[in-house]
Coordinates of C-alpha atoms in Angstrom, one line a residue:
M1 CA 75.9 86.0 164.8
P2 CA 74.3 88.1 167.5
A3 CA 76.0 88.1 170.8
H4 CA 72.8 86.7 172.4
V5 CA 72.8 84.0 170.2
A6 CA 76.6 83.2 170.7
R7 CA 75.6 83.5 174.5
S8 CA 72.7 81.1 174.4
I9 CA 74.9 78.5 172.4
G10 CA 78.2 78.5 174.6
P11 CA 81.3 77.0 174.1
S12 CA 81.4 74.1 171.5
P13 CA 82.1 70.7 173.3
A14 CA 83.9 69.8 170.1
R15 CA 86.5 71.9 171.9
A16 CA 86.6 69.5 175.3
E17 CA 89.9 67.2 175.9
P18 CA 90.1 64.4 175.1
H19 CA 89.1 64.9 171.4
D20 CA 89.1 63.1 168.4
A21 CA 90.9 64.9 165.7
S22 CA 89.3 63.3 162.7
A23 CA 85.8 63.8 163.8
W24 CA 83.5 66.0 162.6
F25 CA 81.2 68.5 164.7
P26 CA 77.9 66.6 165.2
V27 CA 74.7 68.2 163.5
P28 CA 72.3 69.1 165.8
D29 CA 68.6 67.9 165.3
P30 CA 66.8 70.6 163.3
D31 CA 63.6 70.0 165.0
G32 CA 65.3 70.9 168.2
L33 CA 66.4 74.2 167.2
P34 CA 64.9 77.8 167.8
S35 CA 63.3 79.4 165.2
I36 CA 64.8 82.3 163.4
E37 CA 62.6 84.8 164.9
V38 CA 63.2 83.9 168.2
L39 CA 67.0 84.0 167.8
L40 CA 66.9 87.4 166.1
D41 CA 64.3 88.8 168.8
G42 CA 67.0 88.3 171.7
G43 CA 64.1 88.4 174.2
G44 CA 64.4 84.7 175.1
I45 CA 65.3 81.4 174.0
V46 CA 63.6 77.8 173.5
A47 CA 65.3 75.2 174.9
P48 CA 64.9 71.7 173.4
A49 CA 62.3 69.7 174.6
P50 CA 60.1 66.7 173.6
A51 CA 57.9 67.5 170.6
S52 CA 54.5 66.6 172.8
E53 CA 55.6 69.4 175.3
A54 CA 55.3 73.4 175.1
Q55 CA 58.3 75.3 174.1
P56 CA 59.2 78.0 176.9
D57 CA 60.3 81.3 175.5
D58 CA 61.0 83.5 178.4
I59 CA 64.5 82.8 179.9
D60 CA 66.0 85.7 181.6
L61 CA 68.8 86.4 179.6
P62 CA 69.8 89.6 181.2
A63 CA 69.8 87.7 184.8
I64 CA 72.3 85.0 183.2
E65 CA 74.4 87.7 181.6
A66 CA 75.0 89.6 184.5
S67 CA 75.9 86.4 186.5
L68 CA 78.4 85.4 183.9
E69 CA 80.1 88.7 183.9
A70 CA 80.4 88.8 187.8
T71 CA 81.8 85.5 187.8
L72 CA 84.2 86.1 185.0
E73 CA 85.5 89.3 186.9
A74 CA 86.0 87.2 190.0
T75 CA 87.9 84.6 188.5
L76 CA 90.2 87.1 186.9
E77 CA 90.9 89.0 189.9
G78 CA 92.0 85.7 191.4
L79 CA 94.2 84.6 188.3
V80 CA 95.7 88.3 187.8
S81 CA 96.2 89.5 191.2
Q82 CA 97.7 93.1 191.6
S83 CA 101.3 93.8 192.0
P84 CA 101.8 94.6 195.9
A85 CA 104.0 97.4 194.4
R86 CA 100.7 99.2 193.3
A87 CA 99.2 98.5 196.8
E88 CA 97.6 101.7 198.7
P89 CA 98.5 103.7 200.4
H90 CA 101.9 104.6 198.9
D91 CA 104.1 107.7 198.3
A92 CA 104.3 108.2 194.7
A93 CA 107.4 110.4 195.2
A94 CA 109.6 108.0 197.2
W95 CA 112.3 105.9 195.6
L96 CA 112.2 102.0 195.9
P97 CA 114.0 101.0 199.3
L98 CA 117.8 100.0 199.1
P99 CA 118.6 96.5 200.2
D100 CA 120.9 95.6 203.1
V101 CA 124.7 96.7 201.6
E102 CA 125.9 94.0 203.7
G103 CA 123.9 91.3 202.1
L104 CA 125.1 92.4 198.7
P105 CA 127.5 89.9 196.9
S106 CA 131.3 91.5 196.5
V107 CA 132.2 92.9 193.0
H108 CA 134.8 90.0 192.4
A109 CA 132.1 87.3 193.2
L110 CA 129.8 88.8 190.4
L111 CA 132.7 89.0 188.1
D112 CA 133.8 85.6 189.1
P113 CA 130.9 83.6 190.3
H114 CA 130.9 80.5 191.7
P115 CA 130.6 77.4 189.3
E116 CA 127.9 76.0 191.3
H117 CA 126.0 79.2 190.9
Q118 CA 126.6 79.3 187.6
A119 CA 125.3 76.1 187.0
A120 CA 122.1 77.0 189.0
V121 CA 121.7 79.8 186.9
V122 CA 121.8 78.0 183.8
A123 CA 119.5 75.5 185.3
E124 CA 117.0 78.0 186.2
A125 CA 117.1 79.5 182.8
E126 CA 116.6 76.6 180.9
A127 CA 113.7 75.6 182.9
V128 CA 112.0 78.9 182.3
V129 CA 112.8 78.5 178.6
A130 CA 111.5 75.0 178.4
E131 CA 108.2 76.0 180.4
A132 CA 107.9 78.9 177.9
L133 CA 108.3 76.7 174.9
A134 CA 106.0 74.3 176.2
V135 CA 103.3 76.9 176.7
A136 CA 103.8 78.2 173.0
E137 CA 103.2 74.7 171.7
A138 CA 100.2 74.2 173.9
S139 CA 98.7 77.7 172.7
S140 CA 99.5 77.0 169.0
A141 CA 98.4 73.5 168.7
P142 CA 96.2 73.0 165.9
S143 CA 92.5 73.0 166.2
P144 CA 90.5 69.7 165.9
A145 CA 88.0 71.8 164.1
R146 CA 90.3 72.0 161.3
A147 CA 90.7 68.3 161.2
E148 CA 90.5 66.5 157.6
P149 CA 88.3 66.1 155.6
H150 CA 86.7 69.2 155.5
D151 CA 85.3 72.0 153.3
A152 CA 87.4 75.1 153.9
A153 CA 84.5 77.3 152.3
T154 CA 81.7 76.1 154.7
W155 CA 80.8 77.5 157.9
L156 CA 81.0 75.2 161.2
P157 CA 77.9 73.4 161.9
L158 CA 75.9 74.8 164.9
P159 CA 76.3 72.3 167.8
S160 CA 73.4 70.4 169.5
L161 CA 72.0 72.7 172.4
E162 CA 71.1 69.0 174.1
E163 CA 74.8 68.4 174.2
L164 CA 76.0 71.7 175.8
P165 CA 77.2 71.7 179.2
P166 CA 74.8 73.3 182.1
V167 CA 75.6 76.7 183.5
T168 CA 76.7 75.5 186.7
E169 CA 79.8 73.9 185.0
L170 CA 80.7 76.9 183.0
L171 CA 80.6 79.0 186.4
E172 CA 83.1 76.8 188.2
E173 CA 86.4 78.2 189.5
G174 CA 90.0 77.1 189.3
P175 CA 91.9 74.9 186.8
P176 CA 90.4 71.8 185.4
A177 CA 90.7 68.6 187.5
G178 CA 94.1 67.0 187.3
T179 CA 96.4 70.0 186.5
P180 CA 99.3 70.1 188.5
P181 CA 100.1 73.5 190.5
R182 CA 103.0 75.2 189.2
R183 CA 106.0 76.0 191.3
R184 CA 108.5 78.2 191.2
R185 CA 112.2 76.7 191.5
R186 CA 114.4 78.7 193.8
T187 CA 118.1 77.7 193.9
R188 CA 119.5 78.2 197.5
F189 CA 123.0 79.2 196.1
L190 CA 121.7 82.6 194.6
P191 CA 121.3 85.7 196.3
A192 CA 118.0 87.4 196.3
P193 CA 116.9 88.8 192.9
R194 CA 116.8 91.9 194.3
V195 CA 120.4 92.3 195.7
L196 CA 121.6 90.6 192.7
G197 CA 120.1 93.1 190.6
V198 CA 121.0 96.1 192.6
A199 CA 124.7 94.9 192.7
V200 CA 124.8 94.5 188.9
L201 CA 123.2 98.1 188.4
V202 CA 126.0 99.4 190.5
V203 CA 128.9 97.6 188.7
L204 CA 127.3 98.5 185.3
T205 CA 126.6 102.3 186.4
A206 CA 130.4 102.4 187.3
L207 CA 131.6 100.9 184.0
G208 CA 129.3 102.9 182.0
G209 CA 130.6 106.2 184.0
A210 CA 133.9 105.4 182.9
W211 CA 133.0 104.8 179.5
I212 CA 130.8 108.0 179.0
A213 CA 133.8 110.1 180.8
Q214 CA 136.4 108.6 178.2
Q215 CA 134.1 109.3 175.1
A216 CA 133.4 112.9 176.2
T217 CA 137.2 114.0 176.8
A218 CA 138.4 111.9 173.6
P219 CA 138.8 113.8 170.5
S220 CA 136.3 113.0 167.7
G221 CA 137.2 111.3 164.3
S222 CA 140.3 109.5 163.7
Q223 CA 143.9 110.2 163.5
V224 CA 145.4 109.5 159.9
T225 CA 148.5 109.9 158.1
L226 CA 147.9 110.7 154.5
V227 CA 150.8 110.9 151.8
V228 CA 149.7 112.3 148.6
D229 CA 152.4 113.2 145.6
G230 CA 155.3 113.2 148.2
T231 CA 153.3 115.4 151.1
R232 CA 153.0 113.7 154.3
E233 CA 150.5 115.1 156.3
Q234 CA 148.7 114.3 159.8
V235 CA 145.0 114.3 159.6
R236 CA 142.0 113.9 161.9
T237 CA 139.0 113.0 160.1
D238 CA 135.2 112.1 160.5
A239 CA 135.4 110.1 157.7
D240 CA 134.4 106.3 158.1
S241 CA 136.5 104.9 155.2
V242 CA 139.7 105.6 153.0
G243 CA 137.2 106.6 150.0
A244 CA 135.5 108.9 152.3
L245 CA 138.7 110.5 153.3
L246 CA 139.9 111.1 149.9
T247 CA 136.7 112.6 148.9
A248 CA 137.1 115.0 152.0
A249 CA 140.5 116.0 151.5
H250 CA 139.5 116.6 147.2
V251 CA 142.3 113.7 146.3
E252 CA 141.5 112.3 142.9
L253 CA 142.5 109.2 141.5
G254 CA 143.9 109.1 138.0
Q255 CA 144.0 105.9 135.7
G256 CA 146.1 103.1 137.1
D257 CA 146.7 105.1 140.4
V258 CA 146.5 103.1 143.8
V259 CA 145.5 103.9 147.4
V260 CA 146.8 101.7 150.2
P261 CA 144.6 100.4 151.8
A262 CA 141.8 100.1 149.4
A263 CA 139.1 102.6 149.4
A264 CA 136.7 100.4 151.2
S265 CA 138.9 100.1 154.2
A266 CA 137.5 101.3 157.7
L267 CA 139.5 104.1 159.1
H268 CA 140.8 103.9 162.7
D269 CA 143.6 106.0 164.8
G270 CA 146.9 105.5 163.5
I271 CA 146.5 104.1 160.1
H272 CA 148.7 105.2 157.2
V273 CA 147.0 106.1 153.7
D274 CA 149.0 106.3 150.8
V275 CA 148.3 107.4 147.2
V276 CA 150.7 105.7 144.8
R277 CA 150.5 107.5 141.5
A278 CA 150.8 105.7 138.2
F279 CA 153.7 106.2 135.7
P280 CA 153.9 105.5 131.9
V281 CA 155.9 102.7 130.4
T282 CA 156.1 100.8 127.2
V283 CA 155.6 97.1 126.8
D284 CA 156.2 95.1 124.0
I285 CA 154.5 91.8 124.4
N286 CA 155.3 89.3 121.3
G287 CA 155.6 92.4 119.1
S288 CA 152.5 94.2 120.1
V289 CA 153.8 97.5 121.5
R290 CA 151.6 99.9 123.8
N291 CA 151.7 102.5 126.4
I292 CA 150.1 101.7 129.8
R293 CA 150.3 103.2 133.2
T294 CA 151.4 101.1 136.1
V295 CA 152.4 101.4 139.9
E296 CA 154.7 98.2 139.7
T297 CA 158.5 98.9 140.2
S298 CA 159.7 95.5 138.3
A299 CA 159.1 93.8 135.3
D300 CA 158.0 90.6 137.2
K301 CA 155.3 92.5 139.0
L302 CA 154.1 94.3 135.8
A303 CA 153.8 90.8 134.2
K304 CA 151.4 89.8 136.9
Q305 CA 149.3 93.1 136.5
L306 CA 149.3 92.0 132.6
H307 CA 148.3 88.6 133.3
L308 CA 150.8 87.0 131.1
N309 CA 151.0 83.5 131.1
K310 CA 154.1 81.6 132.7
L311 CA 155.6 80.8 129.5
T312 CA 156.3 84.5 129.1
A313 CA 159.7 86.0 129.9
V314 CA 161.4 89.4 130.1
R315 CA 163.7 89.7 127.0
N316 CA 165.4 92.7 128.3
Q317 CA 166.5 93.8 131.6
P318 CA 165.1 97.1 132.4
G319 CA 166.0 97.3 136.0
R320 CA 163.7 99.4 138.3
L321 CA 160.7 100.5 136.7
A322 CA 160.0 104.3 136.3
A323 CA 158.6 106.8 134.0
G324 CA 159.4 105.9 130.2
A325 CA 160.9 102.5 130.9
T326 CA 160.5 100.1 128.1
V327 CA 159.8 96.4 129.1
V328 CA 160.1 93.5 126.3
Y329 CA 157.9 90.3 127.0
R330 CA 158.4 87.3 124.5
T331 CA 156.8 83.7 124.8
R332 CA 159.3 81.3 125.0
V333 CA 159.8 78.8 121.9
S334 CA 162.2 75.7 121.9
G335 CA 164.0 74.3 118.9
S336 CA 167.4 73.3 117.4
L337 CA 170.1 75.8 116.0
T338 CA 173.1 74.5 113.8
I339 CA 175.8 77.2 113.7
D340 CA 179.5 76.8 113.0
D341 CA 179.4 73.2 113.1
Q342 CA 177.6 73.2 116.5
K343 CA 174.1 71.9 117.1
V344 CA 172.7 73.3 120.0
T345 CA 168.9 73.0 121.4
F346 CA 167.6 76.4 122.4
D347 CA 164.5 77.5 124.8
S348 CA 164.9 81.2 124.2
P349 CA 162.3 84.0 124.7
S350 CA 162.7 85.0 121.1
R351 CA 160.2 86.1 118.6
T352 CA 162.1 85.8 115.4
V353 CA 165.0 84.0 114.1
D354 CA 166.8 87.3 114.3
E355 CA 166.2 87.6 118.0
L356 CA 167.2 84.1 118.3
L357 CA 170.7 84.8 116.7
Q358 CA 170.9 88.3 118.9
S359 CA 171.0 85.9 122.1
Y360 CA 173.8 83.7 120.8
N361 CA 175.6 86.8 119.5
V362 CA 175.6 85.7 116.2
K363 CA 176.9 88.1 113.0
L364 CA 175.9 87.3 109.4
V365 CA 179.1 88.9 107.6
G366 CA 179.2 88.9 103.7
D367 CA 177.4 86.6 101.9
D368 CA 176.2 84.5 105.4
Y369 CA 172.7 83.8 105.7
A370 CA 170.4 81.9 107.9
I371 CA 167.6 79.6 107.2
P372 CA 165.0 80.3 107.6
S373 CA 165.4 84.1 107.3
P374 CA 166.2 86.5 110.0
D375 CA 162.7 87.9 109.9
T376 CA 160.9 84.6 110.1
V377 CA 158.5 84.5 113.1
L378 CA 159.5 81.2 115.3
H379 CA 157.4 78.1 116.6
D380 CA 158.1 75.5 118.6
G381 CA 160.2 72.7 116.9
D382 CA 161.6 74.9 114.1
Q383 CA 165.3 74.1 113.1
V384 CA 167.7 77.2 112.4
A385 CA 171.0 76.8 110.5
V386 CA 173.3 79.6 110.0
V387 CA 175.6 79.1 106.6
R388 CA 179.2 80.7 106.2
V389 CA 180.2 82.1 102.7
G390 CA 183.6 82.8 101.4
A391 CA 185.9 82.8 104.7
E392 CA 187.8 80.9 106.7
T393 CA 186.3 80.0 110.4
S394 CA 188.0 79.3 113.6
K395 CA 187.2 78.4 117.1
T396 CA 188.4 78.8 120.5
T397 CA 187.0 78.0 124.0
R398 CA 186.8 80.1 127.2
P399 CA 185.0 79.4 130.4
I400 CA 181.9 80.8 131.3
E401 CA 181.8 82.2 134.9
F402 CA 179.0 80.6 136.9
D403 CA 176.4 83.1 138.5
T404 CA 175.5 83.5 142.1
V405 CA 172.0 83.2 142.8
Q406 CA 170.1 84.1 146.0
Q407 CA 166.6 82.7 146.7
D408 CA 164.5 82.6 149.7
D409 CA 164.7 79.9 152.3
P410 CA 161.7 79.9 154.8
T411 CA 163.3 77.4 157.1
L412 CA 166.1 80.1 158.0
P413 CA 165.7 83.0 160.2
I414 CA 166.6 86.4 158.5
G415 CA 170.0 87.1 158.7
Q416 CA 171.1 83.7 158.2
T417 CA 172.2 82.3 154.9
R418 CA 173.2 78.4 153.6
V419 CA 174.7 77.1 150.5
I420 CA 171.9 75.1 148.7
Q421 CA 174.1 74.4 145.5
D422 CA 177.7 74.7 144.7
G423 CA 178.8 76.4 141.3
A424 CA 180.6 75.2 138.4
N425 CA 181.9 77.1 135.5
G426 CA 180.5 76.3 131.7
T427 CA 182.4 76.4 128.4
M428 CA 181.6 78.9 125.8
T429 CA 182.9 78.0 122.3
V430 CA 183.8 81.2 120.4
T431 CA 183.8 81.1 116.6
Y432 CA 186.0 83.7 114.6
R433 CA 185.5 84.7 111.1
Q434 CA 188.6 85.4 109.0
L435 CA 188.4 86.9 105.3
V436 CA 191.2 85.8 103.1
E437 CA 192.2 87.9 100.2
N438 CA 195.1 87.2 97.8
G439 CA 196.2 84.5 100.3
Q440 CA 196.3 87.2 103.0
K441 CA 194.2 86.5 106.1
G442 CA 192.5 89.5 107.6
D443 CA 191.7 90.1 111.2
K444 CA 189.6 87.9 112.9
Q445 CA 185.9 88.7 113.8
V446 CA 183.8 87.0 116.5
V447 CA 180.5 85.6 114.7
S448 CA 179.1 83.7 117.3
E449 CA 179.5 82.4 121.1
V450 CA 177.9 79.1 121.6
P451 CA 177.7 77.9 125.4
T452 CA 178.9 74.3 124.9
V453 CA 178.6 73.5 128.4
E454 CA 175.8 75.5 130.7
P455 CA 177.4 76.9 134.0
T456 CA 175.8 75.8 136.9
P457 CA 174.9 78.6 139.2
K458 CA 175.9 78.7 142.9
I459 CA 172.6 78.9 145.0
I460 CA 172.6 80.5 148.1
G461 CA 169.5 80.1 150.6
I462 CA 168.8 83.6 152.5
G463 CA 167.0 83.2 155.5
S464 CA 163.5 84.7 154.9
Y465 CA 161.7 83.4 158.1
A466 CA 160.7 86.4 160.6
N467 CA 158.5 87.0 163.4
P468 CA 155.0 87.5 161.8
K469 CA 154.6 90.8 163.7
W470 CA 157.1 92.3 160.9
D471 CA 154.6 91.3 157.8
E472 CA 151.6 92.5 160.4
L473 CA 153.5 95.7 160.7
A474 CA 154.1 96.4 156.9
T475 CA 150.7 95.9 156.3
C476 CA 149.6 98.4 158.8
E477 CA 152.6 100.7 157.7
S478 CA 152.2 100.5 153.7
G479 CA 149.9 98.2 152.5
G480 CA 152.4 95.5 152.4
R481 CA 154.4 97.2 149.5
W482 CA 157.9 96.5 150.6
D483 CA 159.2 98.3 147.3
T484 CA 157.7 101.6 148.3
V485 CA 159.8 104.7 147.8
D486 CA 158.5 108.1 148.9
S487 CA 158.7 110.8 146.5
A488 CA 159.0 113.6 149.3
P489 CA 162.6 115.2 149.9
A490 CA 165.1 112.9 151.9
S491 CA 164.5 115.1 154.8
N492 CA 160.9 113.9 155.1
A493 CA 161.0 110.6 153.3
F494 CA 159.6 107.3 154.9
D495 CA 160.1 104.3 152.8
G496 CA 159.9 100.3 152.4
G497 CA 157.3 98.4 153.8
L498 CA 157.9 99.3 157.3
G499 CA 157.9 103.0 156.3
I500 CA 161.9 103.8 158.1
F501 CA 162.6 107.3 157.6
R502 CA 165.6 107.7 155.4
G503 CA 167.8 109.1 158.2
T504 CA 167.1 106.1 160.4
W505 CA 168.1 104.1 157.5
K506 CA 171.1 105.2 157.3
G507 CA 172.0 105.5 160.8
Y508 CA 171.1 101.9 161.3
G509 CA 173.6 100.8 158.7
G510 CA 171.0 100.2 155.8
D511 CA 173.5 101.7 153.4
E512 CA 175.2 98.2 153.4
F513 CA 171.9 97.1 151.6
A514 CA 170.6 100.1 149.6
P515 CA 170.2 103.8 149.6
N516 CA 166.6 103.8 151.2
A517 CA 164.4 100.8 152.5
G518 CA 162.2 100.9 149.6
L519 CA 165.0 99.6 147.2
A520 CA 166.1 96.7 149.6
T521 CA 164.3 93.5 149.8
R522 CA 162.0 92.6 152.6
E523 CA 164.8 90.5 154.3
Q524 CA 167.1 93.4 154.3
Q525 CA 164.1 95.9 155.5
I526 CA 163.7 93.7 158.5
I527 CA 167.2 93.4 159.4
V528 CA 167.4 97.3 160.2
G529 CA 164.0 97.2 161.6
M530 CA 165.4 94.3 164.2
R531 CA 168.2 96.8 164.7
I532 CA 166.1 99.5 165.6
Y533 CA 163.6 97.4 167.7
K534 CA 166.8 96.2 169.5
D535 CA 167.5 100.0 170.8
L536 CA 163.7 101.7 170.9
G537 CA 161.3 98.6 170.8
W538 CA 158.3 99.6 168.9
D539 CA 158.0 103.3 169.6
P540 CA 159.4 104.3 166.4
W541 CA 156.3 102.8 164.4
G542 CA 152.8 104.6 164.9
C543 CA 151.1 101.7 163.8
A544 CA 152.6 99.6 166.4
N545 CA 151.6 101.8 168.9
N546 CA 148.1 103.3 167.9
V547 CA 146.6 100.8 165.7
L548 CA 148.1 97.4 166.7
H549 CA 148.5 98.5 170.6
W550 CA 151.7 96.3 171.0
P551 CA 153.8 97.0 174.0
Q552 CA 156.8 98.6 173.3
W553 CA 158.9 95.6 174.2
S554 CA 156.7 92.3 172.7
M555 CA 158.8 90.7 170.2

């Protein structure tokens, strides 16, 4: 639309307040509109008039336009006044004047403001936010020109020129009638904004300067302890993660190797990074034999790595796992066994009848046989019988000494114990086979040992409750691996969850538990750790000082 047409039409009365959002724009009387030629010419405008009167075509548009522009500039100058900081004359090289130092609030007042001052600041901020939201909502209110129904593809109709407001009304200055004047609220409790700003600037400058000085003098990167293949090394690195550190140090992880903490963990000063190398072991799971690599040092932990179910038990007792060890796992089966005039119920980690008979020290001698045959695979509910042929048997009994079992007792502090259950001996029935030839009896041979009465173990509760700081320290020192045994020479070896130097372990009585901390239990390591702390506090542990930042005596 040409500019002179827009000026001729002026603002639409449909934008006036109040309005009817459901109303359409009024369609003007076509007979009262100027011709296209007049609109395109731009030299004048035809005002609506009765049909009987002549239509003027010589309105002075340039004069109206000049008057509107002058009025608009005056209005804008009144609404948007220049900043007094921009007033002339001024010295462009001068700094802003400093406030009266005596009038500034103290640093303590800024760091710990009066509750009334804080409440006033919060109220002022809430009022400003509320006012801004109100302005935003008002400015984004839906236009009545978009009222429904409408055809989105059509142009808005031109308004009737008869309904346009006179130019004098458009040129009136000031806000619409009834608009309340805006006030700036000021709280008497607050210092002058300039004073407060300068005070805050002073504080931030001091703090920032101290931080910058600290950063400038501090060494870059993180100080890290890296343990690989028995070599312990202090490394300063700019790497941001454990994985990046290993890459920079050209450390490669083989199959089954583990890094503690994990490769994705972030680095920081004092952290210990241990690369634990996997070793080969042979596992037999219900007759399926294979070789694997692992870092686990016990059969129970290896079972968790292999995701074996709870019915699977260790058949042999391999002790602490090392390279070349063999671990046999069997799923427990239950049934009944009739042997040497006794019938017992078994629940045994045995795969075949032969393995079941071995667990009862049963020997088949001469023509003796078992039903079913020894190579039969057992299933739950099977009944097994041993038949003796061509010999005399005799029996005797002997006591079965009860075992003493220790179990963690989280209700007791570490170092304390209590008896949870008294032990009682059981009874073992021993069956002998004696060969008779021509009336002469030969030597007796033990052919079975069946527990008639199972022993009751003595259960001792071992206090496992400790200050949580010990587990937190172990997580930092070794990733929580209490069974860690350093492969470095004894003169430079740090073992166990707490990373206790072997010489220190021995000096504080650790030998009463194990040769090094990694072979002792968590509780035994903490007992020795408490002895060390009693004399030296947290100083012997780099993690406590550099990572966890514990005061020397903070137990």
